Amino acid sequence: MEPRGYVALVLHAHLPYVRHPEDPNALEQRWLFEAITECYLPLAEVLDNLSRDRVPFQVALSLSPTLLNMLTDPLLLGQYRQHLNHMQELADLEVRRTSHHAPEHEVARMYQHLLDRRSRQWEEINGNLPGALHRHQGEGRLELLTTGASHGFLPLLAPAQTAVKAQVAVAVAEFRRVFGESPQGFWLPECGYYPGVEQVLADQGIRYTCLETHGLLDARPAPDHGVYAPIRSAAGVDMFARDPETSRQVWSNKEGYPGDYAYREYYRDIGFDLDPQQLGPHQHPSGCRVATGLKYYRVTGPGAHKELYNPAVATATAARHASHFVWCRNRQIGALAAGMKRPPLVVAPYDAELFGHWWFEGPHWLEQVARQTAANGEYALVTPSEYLRRYGAANSVQPAASSWGNAGYYDYWLNGDNHWVWRHIHHASRRMAGLVRQHGEASATSPAGQALRQAGRELLLAQASDWPFILHSGTQVDYARRRITAHLGRFHRIHERLTAGQAPDEPWLRAIQGADNCFPELDPAMFAD
């Protein structure tokens, strides 16, 4: 029997490129290590479990090129293995420390078993997470998308149009390099859409993308089915939009599932709760306190008082919330189907890092949603491409400028905290197009060709949306400022040498090639105007 409608779960996995060979203990590299342990390996495990049990499901996942480069970097993968070893040792230490405190001991044992499982899983896939995920795409359960090369915020890069072109072209090339095939879908970084970007996507063979809700609701003319069917743009790129109801249920810190009092409290960690001597050799070498990932408390309530975490209760709560989600989708799709001439599609996009990192029980919730949908759903889980294959897009409209940032437009990335970034980014982007005009014929192995390629890397890394986001959010501000100025400084040093007809100093160029070694097959022609 045909389902009455469909749900597309679209997860977006991205981290900024952080690689510090000069400092293996750089705190920012822990962003990657924590995400591997808490998000990406659990997601791969969920897919494996569903596949093993032959549960029918489909899900989409975008992997940013910067994340893919880090997940295939031998230096970072070796450091991650050491990080995981240290976490296992710390969990063993905690099991011994809590042996006479039954409730804490139960939680400590949970972490010990969980980290042992992650270690075995890492060895089973030989540290190749992209390959483990790609296998599910080959079997039709997962659809992989790409996003901007360094997750640049495209609407604010648009004044230098070559910057948008390069973000998309490099991303598509990187996807082909890693997976051996071209992506059909493109996640707009931060869901940042401006009219005209669809032509850039079309030029690179992209078939579809996703918008924030009002990107379609404010379209002209109004789409026939609101956000519950994709539309086709004038450039031929199909566009989906986020469903607000599923967003509130999962994202909202007031209404959403992750705020339930039974779930693990993210902000209480033994790295801050215990005396330093209790952590032994597992403190950060600098002596600063850092989160370890081992947390003993549950959300409990809105105040500072927190009670001990109960894994069994939290797991049961996640299953109950999955049941609620499936029930809501049955009701929602039934109501939509009664007024539509095609099966409605509910698009539910989320940051992948929510599941497991911020919301510890999130991976279990995802697995339960898939299992309960298969058992009780009047709808089916589907990928965007599969829905398009079956039903195509609806009427052609012009979407509205939009993003999923604060207030729905661009102000989170352009405000009093970060406005200074953009004039430098635009200036460097135009300079890069000039370098390509001047030296674009240089052999890739020549000094000029290598310098030109490195200039492109430095420019892309400076364009990351993460840096203006951090400058405004107020977390790691000094680091974000250093990253922007360092990449732009390296770019301009290369530019000055090349425009003077000289190659950069070879030892210096080798050093920055070793540090910023992403996008190994980058083609400078992608920056041409």
Coordinates of C-alpha atoms in Angstrom, one line a residue:
M1 CA 0.0 0.0 0.0
E2 CA 1.3 3.4 -0.9
P3 CA 2.0 5.7 2.0
R4 CA -0.1 8.8 2.5
G5 CA 2.9 11.0 2.5
Y6 CA 6.6 11.2 3.3
V7 CA 9.2 12.6 5.8
A8 CA 12.7 13.5 4.7
L9 CA 15.2 13.6 7.6
V10 CA 18.1 15.7 6.4
L11 CA 21.1 15.9 8.7
H12 CA 23.8 18.4 8.1
A13 CA 27.3 17.5 9.4
H14 CA 29.9 20.3 9.4
L15 CA 32.9 21.4 11.4
P16 CA 35.3 24.2 10.5
Y17 CA 38.7 23.1 9.3
V18 CA 40.9 22.8 12.4
R19 CA 44.3 21.3 12.0
H20 CA 47.3 22.3 14.2
P21 CA 50.3 20.0 13.5
E22 CA 52.4 22.4 15.7
D23 CA 50.1 21.7 18.7
P24 CA 48.6 18.2 19.0
N25 CA 46.8 19.4 22.2
A26 CA 45.0 22.4 20.5
L27 CA 41.7 22.7 22.3
E28 CA 39.8 23.4 19.0
Q29 CA 40.8 20.0 17.6
R30 CA 38.7 18.5 20.3
W31 CA 35.6 19.7 18.3
L32 CA 36.4 17.0 15.7
F33 CA 37.3 14.3 18.3
E34 CA 34.1 14.9 20.3
A35 CA 32.0 14.9 17.2
I36 CA 33.4 11.6 15.9
T37 CA 32.8 9.9 19.3
E38 CA 29.5 11.4 20.1
C39 CA 27.8 12.0 16.7
Y40 CA 29.4 10.4 13.7
L41 CA 30.2 7.0 15.0
P42 CA 26.8 6.7 16.7
L43 CA 25.1 7.7 13.5
A44 CA 27.0 5.0 11.6
E45 CA 26.0 2.6 14.3
V46 CA 22.3 3.5 13.9
L47 CA 22.5 3.0 10.2
D48 CA 24.2 -0.4 10.7
N49 CA 21.6 -1.5 13.2
L50 CA 18.7 -0.6 10.9
S51 CA 20.3 -2.3 8.0
R52 CA 21.1 -5.4 10.0
D53 CA 17.5 -5.7 11.0
R54 CA 16.2 -4.9 7.5
V55 CA 14.2 -1.9 8.8
P56 CA 13.0 0.1 5.7
F57 CA 14.3 3.6 6.0
Q58 CA 16.0 6.4 4.0
V59 CA 17.8 9.5 5.4
A60 CA 19.9 12.2 3.8
L61 CA 23.2 13.5 5.2
S62 CA 25.3 16.4 4.1
L63 CA 29.0 16.2 4.8
S64 CA 30.9 19.5 4.5
P65 CA 34.2 19.3 2.5
T66 CA 36.2 20.6 5.5
L67 CA 34.8 17.8 7.6
L68 CA 35.6 15.3 4.9
N69 CA 39.1 16.5 4.7
M70 CA 39.6 16.2 8.4
L71 CA 38.0 12.7 8.4
T72 CA 40.5 11.5 5.8
D73 CA 43.6 13.2 7.3
P74 CA 46.1 10.7 8.7
L75 CA 47.5 13.2 11.2
L76 CA 44.1 14.0 12.7
L77 CA 42.9 10.3 12.6
G78 CA 46.0 9.3 14.5
Q79 CA 45.4 12.0 17.1
Y80 CA 41.8 10.9 17.4
R81 CA 42.9 7.3 18.1
Q82 CA 45.0 8.6 21.0
H83 CA 42.1 10.8 22.2
L84 CA 39.8 7.8 22.2
N85 CA 42.4 5.8 24.1
H86 CA 42.6 8.5 26.7
M87 CA 38.9 8.6 27.1
Q88 CA 38.8 4.9 27.7
E89 CA 41.4 5.2 30.3
L90 CA 39.5 8.0 32.0
A91 CA 36.3 5.9 32.0
D92 CA 38.2 3.0 33.6
L93 CA 39.5 5.4 36.2
E94 CA 36.0 6.7 36.9
V95 CA 34.6 3.1 37.3
R96 CA 37.2 2.6 40.0
R97 CA 36.6 6.0 41.6
T98 CA 32.8 5.5 41.8
S99 CA 32.9 1.9 42.9
H100 CA 31.3 2.7 46.2
H101 CA 28.7 5.2 44.9
A102 CA 26.1 3.1 43.2
P103 CA 24.2 5.7 41.1
E104 CA 27.4 7.3 39.7
H105 CA 29.0 3.9 39.3
E106 CA 26.2 2.9 37.0
V107 CA 26.7 5.9 34.8
A108 CA 30.5 5.4 34.8
R109 CA 30.0 1.8 33.7
M110 CA 27.8 3.1 30.9
Y111 CA 30.6 5.3 29.6
Q112 CA 33.1 2.5 29.9
H113 CA 31.0 0.1 27.8
L114 CA 30.1 2.9 25.3
L115 CA 33.7 3.9 24.7
D116 CA 34.8 0.3 24.4
R117 CA 32.1 -0.1 21.7
R118 CA 33.2 3.1 19.9
S119 CA 36.8 1.7 20.0
R120 CA 35.8 -1.6 18.4
Q121 CA 33.6 0.2 15.9
W122 CA 36.6 2.5 14.9
E123 CA 38.8 -0.6 14.4
E124 CA 36.1 -2.4 12.4
I125 CA 35.8 0.5 9.8
N126 CA 39.6 1.0 9.9
G127 CA 39.0 4.6 10.9
N128 CA 37.2 5.3 7.6
L129 CA 34.0 7.0 8.5
P130 CA 33.3 8.4 5.0
G131 CA 33.6 4.9 3.6
A132 CA 31.3 3.4 6.2
L133 CA 28.7 6.0 5.4
H134 CA 29.1 5.8 1.7
R135 CA 28.4 2.0 1.9
H136 CA 24.9 2.8 3.0
Q137 CA 24.4 5.2 0.1
G138 CA 25.4 2.4 -2.2
E139 CA 22.7 0.2 -0.6
G140 CA 20.0 2.9 -1.1
R141 CA 19.5 3.8 2.6
L142 CA 21.5 7.0 2.8
E143 CA 21.8 9.9 0.4
L144 CA 25.0 12.0 0.8
L145 CA 25.0 15.7 0.0
T146 CA 27.7 18.3 -0.2
T147 CA 27.8 22.0 1.0
G148 CA 30.1 25.0 0.5
A149 CA 33.8 24.1 0.3
S150 CA 34.5 25.8 3.6
H151 CA 30.9 26.5 4.5
G152 CA 31.1 30.1 3.4
F153 CA 27.9 32.1 3.9
L154 CA 26.9 32.5 0.2
P155 CA 24.6 35.5 0.4
L156 CA 27.4 37.7 2.0
L157 CA 30.0 36.3 -0.4
A158 CA 27.8 37.2 -3.4
P159 CA 29.3 40.7 -4.0
A160 CA 32.3 38.8 -5.2
Q161 CA 30.5 36.3 -7.4
T162 CA 33.6 34.3 -8.0
A163 CA 33.7 33.4 -4.3
V164 CA 30.3 31.8 -4.5
K165 CA 31.3 29.9 -7.7
A166 CA 34.5 28.6 -6.0
Q167 CA 32.6 27.5 -2.9
V168 CA 30.3 25.4 -4.9
A169 CA 32.7 24.1 -7.6
V170 CA 35.4 23.1 -5.0
A171 CA 32.7 21.3 -2.9
V172 CA 31.5 19.3 -5.9
A173 CA 35.0 18.4 -6.9
E174 CA 35.9 17.3 -3.3
F175 CA 32.8 15.1 -3.1
R176 CA 33.9 13.4 -6.3
R177 CA 37.4 13.0 -5.0
V178 CA 36.3 11.3 -1.8
F179 CA 33.3 9.3 -3.1
G180 CA 34.0 8.8 -6.8
E181 CA 30.6 10.3 -7.8
S182 CA 28.9 13.6 -8.1
P183 CA 26.4 14.8 -5.4
Q184 CA 22.8 15.5 -6.4
G185 CA 22.0 17.7 -3.4
F186 CA 23.7 20.8 -2.0
W187 CA 23.1 22.1 1.5
L188 CA 23.2 25.9 1.5
P189 CA 25.5 26.8 4.4
E190 CA 23.3 28.1 7.2
C191 CA 20.4 27.7 4.8
G192 CA 21.6 31.0 3.4
Y193 CA 19.7 31.7 0.1
Y194 CA 19.8 34.7 -2.2
P195 CA 18.0 34.9 -5.5
G196 CA 20.5 33.8 -8.2
V197 CA 22.5 31.3 -6.3
E198 CA 20.4 28.5 -7.9
Q199 CA 22.1 29.3 -11.2
V200 CA 25.5 28.7 -9.6
L201 CA 24.3 25.4 -8.3
A202 CA 22.8 24.4 -11.7
D203 CA 26.1 25.2 -13.4
Q204 CA 27.8 22.6 -11.2
G205 CA 25.2 19.9 -11.8
I206 CA 23.3 20.2 -8.5
R207 CA 19.8 19.0 -8.7
Y208 CA 18.3 20.2 -5.4
T209 CA 18.8 22.2 -2.2
C210 CA 17.0 23.0 1.0
L211 CA 15.7 26.4 2.2
E212 CA 14.5 27.9 5.5
T213 CA 10.7 27.8 5.8
H214 CA 10.0 31.4 4.8
G215 CA 12.2 31.0 1.7
L216 CA 9.2 29.3 0.1
L217 CA 6.4 30.8 2.1
D218 CA 7.5 34.3 1.0
A219 CA 8.1 33.2 -2.6
R220 CA 6.5 34.9 -5.5
P221 CA 4.1 33.6 -6.7
A222 CA 3.1 31.7 -3.5
P223 CA 3.8 27.9 -4.0
D224 CA 0.7 25.8 -4.4
H225 CA 1.6 23.4 -1.5
G226 CA 3.5 25.7 0.8
V227 CA 6.6 23.9 2.2
Y228 CA 5.1 20.5 1.7
A229 CA 6.3 19.9 -1.9
P230 CA 9.5 21.0 -3.6
I231 CA 9.4 23.7 -6.2
R232 CA 11.4 24.1 -9.4
S233 CA 13.5 27.3 -9.8
A234 CA 14.0 29.0 -13.1
A235 CA 17.5 27.6 -13.2
G236 CA 16.1 24.0 -13.0
V237 CA 17.3 23.4 -9.4
D238 CA 14.5 22.0 -7.2
M239 CA 14.1 23.4 -3.7
F240 CA 12.7 22.0 -0.5
A241 CA 11.9 23.9 2.6
R242 CA 12.0 23.2 6.3
D243 CA 8.8 22.2 8.1
P244 CA 8.3 24.4 11.2
E245 CA 6.5 21.8 13.3
T246 CA 9.2 19.2 13.2
S247 CA 11.7 22.0 13.8
R248 CA 10.1 23.1 17.0
Q249 CA 9.8 19.5 18.3
V250 CA 13.5 18.9 18.0
W251 CA 15.3 22.2 18.0
S252 CA 13.4 24.4 20.4
N253 CA 15.1 24.6 23.8
K254 CA 11.6 25.2 25.4
E255 CA 9.3 22.9 23.5
G256 CA 11.8 20.5 22.0
Y257 CA 12.5 17.0 23.1
P258 CA 16.2 17.6 24.1
G259 CA 15.1 19.8 27.0
D260 CA 13.3 16.9 28.8
Y261 CA 14.4 16.7 32.4
A262 CA 15.3 13.0 32.1
Y263 CA 18.0 13.6 29.5
R264 CA 21.7 14.1 30.2
E265 CA 22.7 17.6 31.1
Y266 CA 25.3 18.8 28.6
Y267 CA 26.9 21.5 30.7
R268 CA 27.9 19.4 33.7
D269 CA 31.1 17.5 33.1
I270 CA 33.6 15.9 35.4
G271 CA 36.3 18.1 33.7
F272 CA 34.8 20.9 35.8
D273 CA 33.1 19.0 38.6
L274 CA 36.1 17.0 39.9
D275 CA 39.2 18.2 41.6
P276 CA 42.1 18.3 39.2
Q277 CA 44.0 15.6 41.1
Q278 CA 41.0 13.2 40.6
L279 CA 41.5 13.5 36.8
G280 CA 45.1 12.5 37.2
P281 CA 46.9 12.5 33.8
H282 CA 43.7 13.2 32.0
Q283 CA 43.8 17.0 32.5
H284 CA 44.7 19.2 29.6
P285 CA 48.5 19.7 29.5
S286 CA 48.0 23.4 29.8
G287 CA 46.2 23.0 33.1
C288 CA 43.0 24.6 31.9
R289 CA 39.8 22.8 32.6
V290 CA 38.1 21.2 29.6
A291 CA 35.0 19.0 29.0
T292 CA 35.9 15.3 29.0
G293 CA 32.5 14.0 27.7
L294 CA 31.8 12.2 30.9
K295 CA 28.7 13.8 32.5
Y296 CA 26.8 12.4 35.5
Y297 CA 23.8 14.6 35.7
R298 CA 20.4 15.1 34.0
V299 CA 18.7 18.3 32.9
T300 CA 16.5 18.0 36.0
G301 CA 14.9 21.5 35.6
P302 CA 15.7 25.1 34.7
G303 CA 17.7 25.9 37.8
A304 CA 21.3 25.2 38.8
H305 CA 20.3 22.1 40.9
K306 CA 20.9 18.9 39.0
E307 CA 20.2 15.3 39.9
L308 CA 22.0 12.2 38.8
Y309 CA 21.5 10.8 35.3
N310 CA 19.6 7.5 34.9
P311 CA 20.5 5.9 31.6
A312 CA 17.5 3.5 31.6
V313 CA 15.0 6.3 32.2
A314 CA 16.6 8.5 29.5
T315 CA 16.6 5.7 26.9
A316 CA 12.9 5.0 27.6
T317 CA 12.1 8.7 27.3
A318 CA 13.8 8.9 23.9
A319 CA 11.7 5.9 22.7
R320 CA 8.6 7.7 24.0
H321 CA 9.5 10.9 22.2
A322 CA 10.1 8.9 19.0
S323 CA 6.6 7.5 19.4
H324 CA 5.2 11.1 19.8
F325 CA 7.1 12.2 16.7
V326 CA 5.7 9.4 14.6
W327 CA 2.2 10.0 16.0
C328 CA 2.5 13.7 15.1
R329 CA 3.7 12.9 11.6
N330 CA 0.8 10.5 11.0
R331 CA -1.6 13.2 12.1
Q332 CA 0.1 16.0 10.2
I333 CA 0.5 14.1 7.0
G334 CA -3.1 12.8 7.2
A335 CA -4.4 16.4 7.4
L336 CA -2.1 17.6 4.6
A337 CA -2.9 14.7 2.3
A338 CA -6.7 15.5 2.5
G339 CA -6.0 18.8 0.8
M340 CA -3.2 18.0 -1.7
K341 CA -3.2 16.3 -5.1
R342 CA 0.2 14.8 -4.4
P343 CA 1.6 13.0 -1.4
P344 CA 2.8 15.7 1.0
L345 CA 6.5 15.8 2.0
V346 CA 7.6 17.0 5.5
V347 CA 11.2 18.0 5.4
A348 CA 12.9 17.8 8.8
P349 CA 16.5 19.2 8.6
Y350 CA 18.8 19.2 11.6
D351 CA 22.5 19.7 12.5
A352 CA 23.9 16.2 12.8
E353 CA 26.0 17.4 15.8
L354 CA 22.8 17.8 17.8
F355 CA 22.4 14.0 17.9
G356 CA 24.8 12.6 20.5
H357 CA 26.8 15.8 21.4
W358 CA 24.2 18.3 22.5
W359 CA 21.4 15.7 22.8
F360 CA 23.1 12.6 24.1
E361 CA 20.1 10.4 23.5
G362 CA 19.5 11.8 20.0
P363 CA 21.0 8.8 18.1
H364 CA 18.7 6.4 20.0
W365 CA 15.8 8.7 19.1
L366 CA 16.7 8.7 15.5
E367 CA 16.8 4.9 15.4
Q368 CA 13.5 4.6 17.2
V369 CA 11.9 7.0 14.8
A370 CA 13.0 4.8 11.9
R371 CA 11.8 1.6 13.6
Q372 CA 8.5 3.0 14.7
T373 CA 7.8 4.7 11.4
A374 CA 8.3 1.3 9.7
A375 CA 6.0 -0.3 12.2
N376 CA 3.3 2.3 12.8
G377 CA 3.7 5.1 10.2
E378 CA 1.1 6.0 7.7
Y379 CA 4.0 7.7 5.9
A380 CA 7.5 6.6 4.8
L381 CA 11.0 8.0 5.3
V382 CA 12.4 9.2 2.0
T383 CA 15.4 11.1 0.6
P384 CA 14.8 14.3 -1.4
S385 CA 16.1 12.6 -4.6
E386 CA 13.7 9.7 -4.2
Y387 CA 10.8 12.0 -3.7
L388 CA 11.7 13.9 -6.8
R389 CA 12.1 10.6 -8.8
R390 CA 8.6 9.6 -7.8
Y391 CA 6.7 12.8 -8.0
G392 CA 8.9 15.6 -9.4
A393 CA 8.7 19.3 -8.3
A394 CA 5.6 21.4 -8.1
N395 CA 5.1 24.9 -9.6
S396 CA 8.0 27.2 -10.5
V397 CA 8.3 30.2 -8.1
Q398 CA 11.0 32.7 -7.1
P399 CA 12.1 31.9 -3.5
A400 CA 12.8 34.7 -1.0
A401 CA 16.1 35.6 0.6
S402 CA 16.4 33.6 3.8
S403 CA 18.6 31.7 6.2
W404 CA 18.0 29.8 9.4
G405 CA 19.9 32.3 11.5
N406 CA 18.4 34.7 14.0
A407 CA 15.5 36.7 12.5
G408 CA 15.6 34.4 9.4
Y409 CA 17.9 36.5 7.2
Y410 CA 21.6 37.4 7.3
D411 CA 22.1 39.5 10.4
Y412 CA 23.8 36.9 12.5
W413 CA 26.7 36.9 10.0
L414 CA 26.7 40.7 9.4
N415 CA 26.4 42.9 12.5
G416 CA 28.5 45.1 14.8
D417 CA 30.7 42.2 16.0
N418 CA 31.7 40.9 12.6
H419 CA 31.0 43.4 9.8
W420 CA 34.7 44.2 9.4
V421 CA 35.3 40.7 8.1
W422 CA 33.4 41.1 4.8
R423 CA 35.3 43.9 3.1
H424 CA 38.5 41.9 3.6
I425 CA 36.9 38.8 2.2
H426 CA 35.5 40.5 -0.8
H427 CA 38.8 42.3 -1.5
A428 CA 40.8 39.0 -1.3
S429 CA 38.2 37.2 -3.4
R430 CA 38.7 39.8 -6.2
R431 CA 42.4 39.6 -5.9
M432 CA 42.2 35.8 -6.3
A433 CA 40.4 36.2 -9.6
G434 CA 43.2 38.5 -10.7
L435 CA 45.8 36.0 -9.7
V436 CA 44.1 33.4 -11.9
R437 CA 44.0 35.7 -14.8
Q438 CA 47.7 36.4 -14.4
H439 CA 49.0 32.9 -13.5
G440 CA 46.2 30.5 -14.4
E441 CA 48.3 28.8 -17.1
A442 CA 51.1 27.9 -14.6
S443 CA 51.7 24.2 -14.2
A444 CA 50.3 22.8 -11.0
T445 CA 53.8 21.5 -10.0
S446 CA 55.6 24.8 -10.7
P447 CA 56.3 27.2 -7.9
A448 CA 53.7 29.7 -9.2
G449 CA 51.1 27.0 -9.6
Q450 CA 51.7 25.6 -6.1
A451 CA 51.5 29.1 -4.7
L452 CA 48.3 29.9 -6.6
R453 CA 46.7 26.7 -5.3
Q454 CA 47.7 27.5 -1.7
A455 CA 46.3 31.0 -2.1
G456 CA 42.9 29.4 -3.0
R457 CA 43.0 27.2 0.1
E458 CA 43.8 30.2 2.4
L459 CA 41.0 32.2 0.8
L460 CA 38.5 29.5 1.2
L461 CA 39.4 28.9 4.8
A462 CA 39.1 32.6 5.6
Q463 CA 35.6 32.6 4.1
A464 CA 34.2 30.0 6.5
S465 CA 30.8 31.1 8.0
D466 CA 32.0 29.7 11.4
W467 CA 34.3 32.7 12.0
P468 CA 31.7 35.5 11.8
F469 CA 29.3 33.3 13.6
I470 CA 31.7 32.8 16.5
L471 CA 32.6 36.5 16.6
H472 CA 28.9 37.3 17.2
S473 CA 28.1 34.4 19.5
G474 CA 31.0 35.4 21.8
T475 CA 32.6 31.9 22.1
Q476 CA 36.3 31.4 21.1
V477 CA 36.4 35.0 19.7
D478 CA 40.1 35.3 19.8
Y479 CA 40.6 32.0 18.0
A480 CA 38.1 33.0 15.2
R481 CA 39.8 36.4 14.8
R482 CA 43.2 34.7 14.6
R483 CA 42.0 32.3 12.0
I484 CA 40.6 35.0 9.7
T485 CA 43.7 37.2 10.0
A486 CA 46.1 34.3 9.6
H487 CA 44.5 32.9 6.4
L488 CA 44.1 36.4 4.9
G489 CA 47.6 37.3 5.8
R490 CA 49.0 34.2 4.1
F491 CA 46.8 34.9 1.1
H492 CA 48.0 38.5 0.7
R493 CA 51.7 37.4 1.1
I494 CA 51.3 35.0 -1.8
H495 CA 49.5 37.6 -3.8
E496 CA 52.2 40.2 -3.3
R497 CA 54.9 37.8 -4.4
L498 CA 53.1 36.5 -7.4
T499 CA 52.0 39.9 -8.7
A500 CA 55.6 41.0 -8.4
G501 CA 56.6 38.1 -10.6
Q502 CA 58.3 36.2 -7.8
A503 CA 57.5 32.9 -6.1
P504 CA 56.9 32.9 -2.4
D505 CA 59.7 31.8 -0.1
E506 CA 59.9 28.1 -0.5
P507 CA 60.3 27.0 3.1
W508 CA 57.5 29.3 4.2
L509 CA 55.2 28.0 1.5
R510 CA 56.0 24.4 2.4
A511 CA 55.2 25.2 6.0
I512 CA 51.7 26.6 5.3
Q513 CA 51.1 23.8 2.7
G514 CA 51.7 21.3 5.6
A515 CA 49.5 23.2 8.0
D516 CA 46.6 24.0 5.6
N517 CA 46.6 20.9 3.4
C518 CA 42.9 20.6 2.7
F519 CA 41.4 20.4 -0.8
P520 CA 44.5 18.5 -2.2
E521 CA 43.3 18.6 -5.9
L522 CA 42.1 22.2 -5.8
D523 CA 41.9 23.8 -9.3
P524 CA 42.6 27.5 -9.3
A525 CA 40.5 27.9 -12.4
M526 CA 37.5 27.6 -10.1
F527 CA 38.2 31.1 -8.9
A528 CA 38.2 32.6 -12.4
D529 CA 35.9 35.5 -13.2

